[in-house]
Amino acid sequence: MTIPVLPDPAFPELESMLSRKFGREIANYFSGSPLNRVSFLRTDHSFLSAALKHPTTSFLVFNDLNPLAKDPSGLEYISYADVQPLIGEDPYSKSEEQLVLEYNSTVTIPQLLFLGLDERNQQGLTFNIYTGSPFFALDVTPKGTIKSQAESLVQSLQSRGLTFLEGRIQAALPAQEAAIYAQARALLDWNARNPFCAQCGQPTMSINGGMKRTCPPKDMASLAGAIGGTVGAVPMERPDCATRKGISNVCFPRTDPTVIMAVVSSDGRKVLIGRQKRWPPYWYSTLAGFVEPAESVEEAVRREVWEESGVKLGRVVIHSTQPWPYPANLMIGAVAQCVPGGEEIVLKHDPELEDARWAEMEEIREALRVGTSALGESAQEGYKEGNLRLPAGTAIANQLLTAVASGFAGEAPKI
């Protein structure tokens, strides 16, 4: 698989006080979206209606979280005319408040997301002071009361020679398309995982352009309980729910912070790497783990490294971050240094790793040169069987290892 070029950071050529002190910003794969999310317009249904039908609008559709594409290296967008039989003439024709009052849990509403405006196209939609081509994402998975319409759309798209890319991770897309895909996939997955209210168990509905879910006070289906019920002519008041009181009256998308770290020895000459049992032979990476409640990023780095390897860390520096839409992680990349005398590897605490070891910087550099690829794929030309394998450049682990192998932890300016 050809590894795509990574996205440029914001204003890559701009000189500033911060760039002179800390170095250039690092942008990782799945970041760098060209879209302005204009999040403050998501509740404005006059805007969403205009965006929905504009001739420059693009729809990225997913079937079971698999995106529509021409091939693995390029997404395929479709038009309003394509999706209209599934979503209806205009799902934003009524206000959000009115739609909540008319909620009917027996009717399947196609999950539609407003992603943002591509302001590079100044021939796109103009709304107030904003101009750009609108982008939406739509779940076309056949289910519920829209099953037949969704099946018809899927079959129509496949008849054009298009396909839904299967596989858990899509890492061959161009960087900007990958960022759009990541935003859409993470939000569709979150909506699909949260069909019921965590407080009262009643069905929820998507609002705010797909960015929030709410627990409606009434149900046209006259539900008597959390699941099931009979259709009634008069909306039934649903059981009282704490989410309808105060300011915490909606459910927001979930993002799970995860630390991932390149750990250097106290003398700066070696790097700590580890491997899981399920990985192919010779394959290693940096250590990683979830941030726990009431824990700083630096504390999480130290805790995870000690739990998985027994190594004790001192200074921790944040290097860069990467959104990871599987399902909704934010990878917080760090570089950390071992304290003198804290380099002994002990695997008896947390059995997550099959092995952990220290690698010399030159071994890391050689693996970065010829031994990287997506998990389970072939290395580059020049790789010798039995040598170290590392993640591809689309993984933040690769960027962290590249940083320390290039002197990040040395005396030179950082990043």
PDB file of C-alpha atoms in Angstrom, residues 7 28-35 37 60 75 77 115 173-185 323 325:
ATOM      1  CA  PRO A   7      -1.153  16.945   5.901  1.00  0.00           C
ATOM      2  CA  ASN A  28      -0.666  13.856  11.747  1.00  0.00           C
ATOM      3  CA  TYR A  29      -2.832  11.705   9.469  1.00  0.00           C
ATOM      4  CA  PHE A  30      -6.609  12.113   9.979  1.00  0.00           C
ATOM      5  CA  SER A  31      -6.059  15.783  10.879  1.00  0.00           C
ATOM      6  CA  GLY A  32      -5.832  18.719   8.460  1.00  0.00           C
ATOM      7  CA  SER A  33      -9.433  18.865   7.254  1.00  0.00           C
ATOM      8  CA  PRO A  34     -10.080  21.533   4.596  1.00  0.00           C
ATOM      9  CA  LEU A  35     -13.557  22.132   6.030  1.00  0.00           C
ATOM     10  CA  ARG A  37     -17.070  23.308  10.601  1.00  0.00           C
ATOM     11  CA  LEU A  60     -20.195  11.186   1.742  1.00  0.00           C
ATOM     12  CA  LEU A  75     -13.595   8.670  -1.694  1.00  0.00           C
ATOM     13  CA  TYR A  77     -19.150  11.952  -3.126  1.00  0.00           C
ATOM     14  CA  LEU A 115     -19.560  18.375   8.303  1.00  0.00           C
ATOM     15  CA  LEU A 173      -6.749   8.028   1.412  1.00  0.00           C
ATOM     16  CA  PRO A 174      -5.182  11.399   0.571  1.00  0.00           C
ATOM     17  CA  ALA A 175      -4.645  13.365   3.781  1.00  0.00           C
ATOM     18  CA  GLN A 176      -7.478  15.870   3.427  1.00  0.00           C
ATOM     19  CA  GLU A 177      -9.981  13.188   2.402  1.00  0.00           C
ATOM     20  CA  ALA A 178      -8.831  11.105   5.349  1.00  0.00           C
ATOM     21  CA  ALA A 179      -9.627  13.998   7.703  1.00  0.00           C
ATOM     22  CA  ILE A 180     -13.150  14.380   6.258  1.00  0.00           C
ATOM     23  CA  TYR A 181     -13.655  10.612   6.486  1.00  0.00           C
ATOM     24  CA  ALA A 182     -12.430  10.571  10.102  1.00  0.00           C
ATOM     25  CA  GLN A 183     -14.862  13.284  11.174  1.00  0.00           C
ATOM     26  CA  ALA A 184     -17.786  11.561   9.457  1.00  0.00           C
ATOM     27  CA  ARG A 185     -16.984   8.055  10.661  1.00  0.00           C
ATOM     28  CA  PRO A 323      -7.494  12.088  15.856  1.00  0.00           C
ATOM     29  CA  PRO A 325     -11.716   7.522  14.481  1.00  0.00           C
TER      30      PRO A 325
END
